[in-house]
Coordinates of C-alpha atoms and ligand atoms in Angstrom, one line a residue:
X1 CA -111.7 136.4 222.8
X2 CA -111.7 140.2 223.3
X3 CA -111.2 142.5 220.4
X4 CA -107.9 143.7 222.0
X5 CA -106.6 140.2 222.1
X6 CA -107.5 139.7 218.4
X7 CA -105.8 143.0 217.5
X8 CA -102.6 141.8 219.4
X9 CA -102.5 138.6 217.6
X10 CA -103.0 140.3 214.1
X11 CA -100.3 142.7 214.6
X12 CA -98.0 140.0 215.7
X13 CA -98.7 138.2 212.6
X14 CA -98.2 141.5 210.4
X15 CA -94.8 141.7 212.4
X16 CA -93.8 138.2 211.3
X17 CA -94.8 138.8 207.8
X18 CA -93.0 142.0 207.5
X19 CA -89.6 140.5 208.8
X20 CA -90.3 137.9 206.2
X21 CA -87.3 139.4 204.5
X22 CA -85.3 136.9 206.7
X23 CA -87.7 134.0 206.1
X24 CA -86.0 133.0 202.7
X25 CA -84.1 129.7 202.9
X26 CA -80.8 128.3 201.5
X27 CA -81.2 124.7 200.3
X28 CA -78.4 122.3 199.0
X29 CA -79.6 118.6 198.7
X30 CA -76.7 115.8 199.2
X31 CA -74.4 115.8 196.4
X32 CA -73.0 112.7 194.8
X33 CA -69.7 113.3 192.7
X34 CA -67.8 111.2 190.4
X35 CA -64.1 110.8 190.8
X36 CA -61.7 112.9 188.5
X37 CA -64.9 114.7 186.9
X38 CA -66.7 117.9 187.6
X39 CA -69.1 117.9 190.5
X40 CA -71.8 120.5 190.7
X41 CA -73.3 121.2 194.4
X42 CA -76.7 122.3 193.7
X43 CA -77.9 125.2 196.0
X44 CA -80.7 127.5 195.6
X45 CA -82.6 130.4 197.5
X46 CA -86.1 129.7 198.4
X47 CA -88.9 132.0 199.0
X48 CA -87.3 135.0 197.7
X49 CA -86.4 136.7 194.3
X50 CA -84.1 139.6 193.3
X51 CA -81.3 138.5 195.9
X52 CA -77.7 139.1 195.2
X53 CA -74.7 137.2 196.6
X54 CA -72.1 139.2 198.2
X55 CA -69.7 136.6 199.4
X56 CA -69.7 132.7 200.1
X57 CA -67.6 130.6 202.5
X58 CA -67.2 126.9 202.3
X59 CA -65.7 125.2 205.5
X60 CA -65.3 121.5 206.1
X61 CA -66.7 120.4 209.3
X62 CA -64.4 120.4 212.1
X63 CA -62.0 122.9 210.4
X64 CA -61.8 126.7 211.4
X65 CA -60.7 128.1 208.0
X66 CA -62.7 127.9 205.0
X67 CA -61.4 125.7 202.4
X68 CA -62.9 128.1 199.8
X69 CA -64.3 131.4 199.8
X70 CA -65.3 134.2 197.2
X71 CA -65.9 137.7 197.9
X72 CA -67.4 139.5 195.0
X73 CA -65.0 138.1 192.4
X74 CA -62.1 137.4 194.7
X75 CA -61.7 133.8 195.0
X76 CA -59.3 132.1 197.6
X77 CA -58.5 128.8 198.9
X78 CA -58.9 125.3 196.8
X79 CA -58.8 126.5 193.2
X80 CA -61.0 123.6 192.1
X81 CA -63.8 125.0 194.0
X82 CA -65.8 128.0 192.4
X83 CA -69.3 129.4 192.3
X84 CA -71.1 127.8 189.3
X85 CA -73.0 131.0 188.2
X86 CA -73.2 133.5 191.0
X87 CA -75.7 135.6 188.9
X88 CA -78.0 132.6 188.9
X89 CA -77.6 131.2 192.6
X90 CA -75.4 129.9 195.1
X91 CA -74.4 126.4 193.6
X92 CA -71.0 125.4 194.0
X93 CA -68.5 123.5 191.3
X94 CA -65.7 121.3 192.0
X95 CA -63.4 120.3 189.1
X96 CA -61.4 117.2 189.2
X97 CA -63.2 115.9 192.1
X98 CA -61.1 113.7 194.7
X99 CA -62.1 111.1 197.1
X100 CA -60.8 113.7 199.9
X101 CA -63.8 115.9 198.8
X102 CA -66.2 113.7 200.5
X103 CA -67.6 114.7 203.8
X104 CA -69.9 117.2 205.6
X105 CA -69.4 121.1 205.0
X106 CA -70.8 124.3 206.4
X107 CA -71.7 126.7 203.5
X108 CA -72.2 130.3 204.6
X109 CA -73.8 132.8 202.0
X110 CA -73.9 136.5 202.5
X111 CA -76.5 138.3 200.4
X112 CA -77.9 141.7 200.1
X113 CA -80.8 140.4 201.8
X114 CA -79.0 138.8 204.9
X115 CA -76.9 135.9 205.6
X116 CA -77.6 132.1 205.7
X117 CA -75.5 129.0 206.8
X118 CA -76.4 125.4 206.0
X119 CA -74.8 122.0 206.2
X120 CA -74.2 120.1 203.1
X121 CA -72.7 116.6 202.3
X122 CA -70.6 115.4 199.4
X123 CA -70.0 111.8 198.7
X124 CA -67.6 110.6 195.7
X125 CA -68.1 107.6 193.6
X126 CA -66.0 106.0 190.7
X127 CA -67.0 104.5 187.6
X128 CA -66.3 100.9 187.0
X129 CA -64.3 100.1 183.6
X130 CA -65.8 97.9 181.0
X131 CA -65.5 94.3 182.4
X132 CA -63.1 91.9 180.9
X133 CA -63.9 88.3 180.6
X134 CA -62.2 84.8 180.4
X135 CA -62.9 81.2 180.7
X136 CA -61.0 78.5 182.5
X137 CA -60.1 76.2 180.8
X138 CA -59.6 78.5 177.7
X139 CA -61.1 75.7 175.4
X140 CA -64.0 74.0 176.6
X141 CA -65.5 70.6 175.8
X142 CA -69.3 70.2 175.1
X143 CA -71.0 68.9 178.4
X144 CA -67.6 69.5 180.1
X145 CA -66.6 71.6 183.0
X146 CA -65.9 75.4 182.9
X147 CA -65.6 78.5 184.9
X148 CA -66.5 81.8 183.5
X149 CA -65.0 85.0 184.8
X150 CA -66.2 88.5 184.5
X151 CA -63.8 91.3 186.1
X152 CA -64.5 94.8 186.6
X153 CA -62.3 97.4 188.3
X154 CA -61.8 100.9 189.5
X155 CA -65.5 101.4 190.6
X156 CA -66.6 102.8 193.8
X157 CA -68.7 102.0 195.9
X158 CA -69.0 98.2 195.3
X159 CA -71.5 97.1 192.5
X160 CA -72.5 93.8 191.5
X161 CA -72.4 91.6 188.3
X162 CA -75.3 89.4 186.6
X163 CA -74.9 86.7 184.2
X164 CA -77.3 85.7 181.4
X165 CA -76.8 82.9 178.7
X166 CA -77.8 83.3 174.9
X167 CA -81.5 82.9 175.4
X168 CA -81.4 85.4 178.4
X169 CA -81.8 83.0 181.3
X170 CA -80.5 84.3 184.4
X171 CA -77.5 82.5 185.9
X172 CA -76.4 84.9 188.6
X173 CA -77.6 82.8 191.5
X174 CA -75.0 80.2 190.3
X175 CA -72.3 82.7 190.5
X176 CA -69.9 83.7 193.1
X177 CA -68.9 87.5 193.4
X178 CA -65.5 88.4 195.1
X179 CA -65.0 92.1 196.1
X180 CA -61.4 93.5 196.3
X181 CA -61.3 96.7 198.1
X182 CA -58.4 99.2 197.3
X183 CA -57.6 102.5 198.9
X184 CA -54.1 104.1 198.3
X185 CA -55.0 107.3 200.0
X186 CA -55.8 109.3 196.8
X187 CA -58.1 106.8 195.0
X188 CA -60.7 104.3 196.4
X189 CA -62.1 101.3 194.5
X190 CA -63.7 97.8 194.7
X191 CA -62.6 95.5 192.2
X192 CA -65.5 93.0 191.3
X193 CA -64.8 89.4 190.1
X194 CA -67.6 87.1 189.4
X195 CA -67.2 83.5 188.7
X196 CA -69.9 81.3 186.9
X197 CA -68.9 77.4 187.2
X198 CA -70.5 74.7 185.4
X199 CA -69.9 71.0 186.0
X200 CA -71.3 70.3 182.5
X201 CA -71.9 73.1 179.9
X202 CA -73.8 72.8 176.7
X203 CA -71.7 74.9 174.3
X204 CA -74.9 76.1 172.5
X205 CA -75.7 78.0 175.7
X206 CA -73.1 80.6 174.7
X207 CA -72.1 83.3 174.2
X208 CA -72.7 84.5 177.9
X209 CA -73.2 88.0 178.7
X210 CA -72.2 89.5 182.1
X211 CA -73.7 92.9 183.2
X212 CA -72.0 95.3 185.6
X213 CA -74.2 97.4 187.9
X214 CA -73.0 100.2 190.3
X215 CA -74.0 100.4 194.0
X216 CA -77.5 102.0 192.9
X217 CA -77.9 99.0 190.7
X218 CA -77.7 101.2 187.6
X219 CA -76.2 99.2 184.6
X220 CA -72.7 100.6 184.0
X221 CA -71.1 98.0 181.6
X222 CA -71.5 94.7 179.9
X223 CA -69.4 92.1 178.0
X224 CA -70.0 88.9 176.0
X225 CA -68.0 85.8 176.6
X226 CA -67.6 83.4 173.8
X227 CA -67.0 79.8 174.7
X228 CA -64.2 78.4 172.6
X229 CA -64.8 74.7 172.0
X230 CA -61.8 72.2 172.0
X231 CA -61.2 70.5 168.6
X232 CA -63.4 67.5 168.9
X233 CA -61.4 64.6 170.5
X234 CA -63.0 61.7 168.5
X235 CA -62.1 63.6 165.2
X236 CA -58.7 63.8 166.4
X237 CA -58.4 60.1 167.4
X238 CA -60.0 58.7 164.1
X239 CA -57.8 61.1 161.9
X240 CA -54.8 59.8 164.0
X241 CA -55.7 56.2 163.3
X242 CA -56.4 57.1 159.7
X243 CA -52.8 58.3 159.4
X244 CA -51.6 55.2 161.1
X245 CA -53.5 53.0 158.6
X246 CA -52.4 55.0 155.6
X247 CA -48.7 54.7 156.7
X248 CA -49.4 50.9 157.4
X249 CA -51.0 50.6 153.8
X250 CA -47.8 52.5 152.3
X251 CA -45.5 50.2 154.1
X252 CA -47.6 47.0 152.9
X253 CA -47.9 48.0 149.4
X254 CA -44.3 49.1 149.5
X255 CA -43.0 45.9 150.6
X256 CA -45.2 44.0 148.2
X257 CA -43.8 46.1 145.3
X258 CA -40.4 45.4 146.5
X259 CA -41.1 41.7 147.0
X260 CA -42.7 41.5 143.6
X261 CA -39.7 43.3 142.0
X262 CA -37.3 40.8 143.6
X263 CA -39.4 37.9 142.5
X264 CA -39.5 39.2 139.0
X265 CA -36.0 39.8 139.0
X266 CA -35.1 36.3 140.4
X267 CA -37.5 34.6 137.8
X268 CA -36.0 36.7 134.8
X269 CA -32.5 35.7 135.9
X270 CA -33.4 32.1 136.2
X271 CA -35.1 32.1 133.0
X272 CA -31.8 33.6 131.4
X273 CA -29.8 30.8 133.1
X274 CA -32.1 28.2 131.6
X275 CA -31.2 29.6 128.3
X276 CA -27.5 30.1 128.8
X277 CA -26.4 27.8 131.8
X278 CA -22.7 28.6 131.2
X279 CA -23.2 32.5 131.9
X280 CA -23.3 31.9 135.5
X281 CA -21.7 29.2 137.3
X282 CA -23.2 30.2 140.8
X283 CA -26.7 30.1 139.3
X284 CA -26.0 26.6 137.5
X285 CA -24.8 25.2 140.8
X286 CA -27.9 26.2 142.7
X287 CA -29.8 24.7 139.9
X288 CA -28.1 21.6 140.4
X289 CA -29.1 21.6 143.9
X290 CA -32.5 20.2 142.8
X291 CA -35.0 22.1 145.1
X292 CA -36.3 24.1 142.1
X293 CA -40.0 23.2 141.8
X294 CA -39.8 23.8 138.1
X295 CA -37.4 21.1 137.6
Ligands
NAG1 C1 -60.7 87.5 186.7 O1 -60.4 87.5 188.0 C2 -60.1 86.0 188.5 C3 -59.8 86.0 190.0 O2 -59.0 87.2 190.5 C4 -58.8 85.6 187.6 O3 -58.4 84.2 188.0 C5 -59.1 85.7 186.0 O4 -58.0 85.5 185.5 C6 -59.5 87.3 185.9 N1 -59.7 87.1 184.3 C7 -59.4 88.3 183.6 C8 -59.8 88.3 182.2 O5 -58.8 89.3 184.0
NAG2 C1 -80.9 88.0 188.1 O1 -81.0 87.0 189.1 C2 -80.2 88.0 190.2 C3 -79.9 86.9 191.4 O2 -81.0 86.0 191.7 C4 -81.2 88.9 190.8 O3 -80.7 89.7 191.8 C5 -81.5 90.0 189.4 O4 -82.3 90.7 189.7 C6 -81.9 88.9 188.4 N1 -82.0 89.8 187.1 C7 -82.9 89.8 186.1 C8 -82.7 91.0 184.9 O5 -83.9 89.2 186.3
NAG3 C1 -53.8 105.5 193.4 O1 -54.5 104.8 192.5 C2 -54.8 105.6 191.2 C3 -56.0 104.8 190.4 O2 -55.5 103.3 190.4 C4 -53.8 106.1 190.6 O3 -54.1 107.0 189.6 C5 -52.9 106.9 191.5 O4 -51.8 107.4 191.0 C6 -52.6 106.2 192.8 N1 -51.9 107.1 193.7 C7 -51.1 106.7 194.7 C8 -50.7 107.7 195.7 O5 -50.6 105.8 194.8

């Protein structure tokens, strides 16, 4: 390589470094926001210090007009959008995030060191509410059949539900998960309902625990499920028959008592008639019938 050629390469290199003022970068990793909450779109300048933002413009891909812009301190467009802290960097903030904020955007930043444009993406999720649990039937027989339910609503995208018994055994593979997507235009959700069915359950396995995970398999909720036993049927039967025999006993004793009283009355009256036969002609007639064993 001739010295001239080397000179050329070196000077080209120097030129490239000089114009390095324009080699700085703007970066915004993909953003995941939460429905109804504040979302921060993290953006930063790379390979440069002492840079000042003059203006920013955020445009949804496919649209002409910016959805939001800020020139110096003048904001226009969707008032839910703002620069998080223009002194610190180009990060944006959305208050009360909506599902319609999902999508691809073009973000243009004008600074005292030049201008950059970048594509960024926003997706929106929704948090699952704490799960509600139930059993069918409501009261369960030991070694009887039962279905356990664990339902979680208002989350997006679809998550999943796992089941554990009292000693931590994982019953998830025996359960069936139903996903019910809803989209009313302003809110999206996928209701989850997990059903764990037993042909024969041992009551001491309870209480069961169901855990709700979001679409990234991060635990977002849990609930315990107590199994209410039926009042033991054998006890019910024996107590019923006890009542019956008590009633029967009362009747027997009652009738015996009544019979005894009649008998006493009868003998007393008859004794009286023995002493004073004239007092009762009917009784004396009966006596005369001759079927009294005492005669
Ligand atoms: C859970 O969902 C199932 C199926 O939709 C339903 O039968 C059950 O009653 C629900 N349980 C609760 C506590 O909402
Ligand atoms: C429980 O079982 C399910 C389904 O087999 C599995 O996906 C999950 O990772 C298990 N959970 C734990 C904590 O072992
Ligand atoms: C859509 O559903 C959400 C949550 O369930 C509710 O807050 C909102 O009012 C609903 N919007 C419409 C237009 O029905």
